[in-house]
XYZ file of C-alpha atoms in Angstrom:
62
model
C 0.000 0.000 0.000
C 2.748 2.557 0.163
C 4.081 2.387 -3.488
C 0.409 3.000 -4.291
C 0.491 6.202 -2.074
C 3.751 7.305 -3.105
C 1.674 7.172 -6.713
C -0.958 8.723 -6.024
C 0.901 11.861 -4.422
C 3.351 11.928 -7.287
C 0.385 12.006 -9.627
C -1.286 14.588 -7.549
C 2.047 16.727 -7.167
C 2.184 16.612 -11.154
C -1.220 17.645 -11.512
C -0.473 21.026 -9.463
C 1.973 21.608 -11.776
C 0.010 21.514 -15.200
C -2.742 23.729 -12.971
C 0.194 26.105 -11.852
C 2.000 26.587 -14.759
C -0.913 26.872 -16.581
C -2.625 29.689 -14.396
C 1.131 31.552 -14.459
C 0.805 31.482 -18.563
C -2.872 32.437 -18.414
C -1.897 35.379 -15.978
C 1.141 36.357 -17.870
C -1.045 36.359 -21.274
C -3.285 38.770 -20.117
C -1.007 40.870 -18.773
C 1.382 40.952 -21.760
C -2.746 41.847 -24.141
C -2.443 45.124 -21.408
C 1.071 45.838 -22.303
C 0.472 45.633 -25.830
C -2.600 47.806 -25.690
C -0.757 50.691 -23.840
C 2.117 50.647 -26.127
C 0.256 51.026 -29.063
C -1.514 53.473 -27.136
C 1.219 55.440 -26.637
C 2.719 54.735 -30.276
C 6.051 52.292 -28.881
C 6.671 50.450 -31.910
C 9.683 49.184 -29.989
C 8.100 47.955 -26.866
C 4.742 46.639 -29.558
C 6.972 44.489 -31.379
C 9.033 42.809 -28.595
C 5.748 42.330 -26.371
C 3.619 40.766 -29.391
C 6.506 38.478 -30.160
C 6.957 37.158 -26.066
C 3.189 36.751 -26.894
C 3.820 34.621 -29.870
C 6.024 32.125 -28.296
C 4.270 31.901 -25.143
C 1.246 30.744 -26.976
C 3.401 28.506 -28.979
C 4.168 26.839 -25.739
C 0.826 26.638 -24.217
């Protein structure tokens, strides 16, 4: 019976994970859509361009 817990919590630890990782890229999304919007707001092509590509290759993780 203690292999089976030792499962089961590894399992459950690796589950937390997935859920934590993906509620940091959900957060971090979001936040990156409010970055963008104020920098073409404010007309930084610059800070545009390098936030829409972070944006690109987090969603090309996720």
């Amino acid at each position: 019976m203690g292999k089976m817990n030792v499962s089961n919590d590894a399992l459950l630890a690796l589950f937390a994970e997935m859920i934590w990782d993906n509620a940091l890229r959900k957060y971090r999304e979001e936040n990156l859509y409010k970055e963008i919007d104020s920098a073409l707001a404010k007309g930084d092509q610059t800070s545009f361009l390098a936030l829409t590509s972070e944006l690109r290759i987090l969603q090309s993780l996720g």
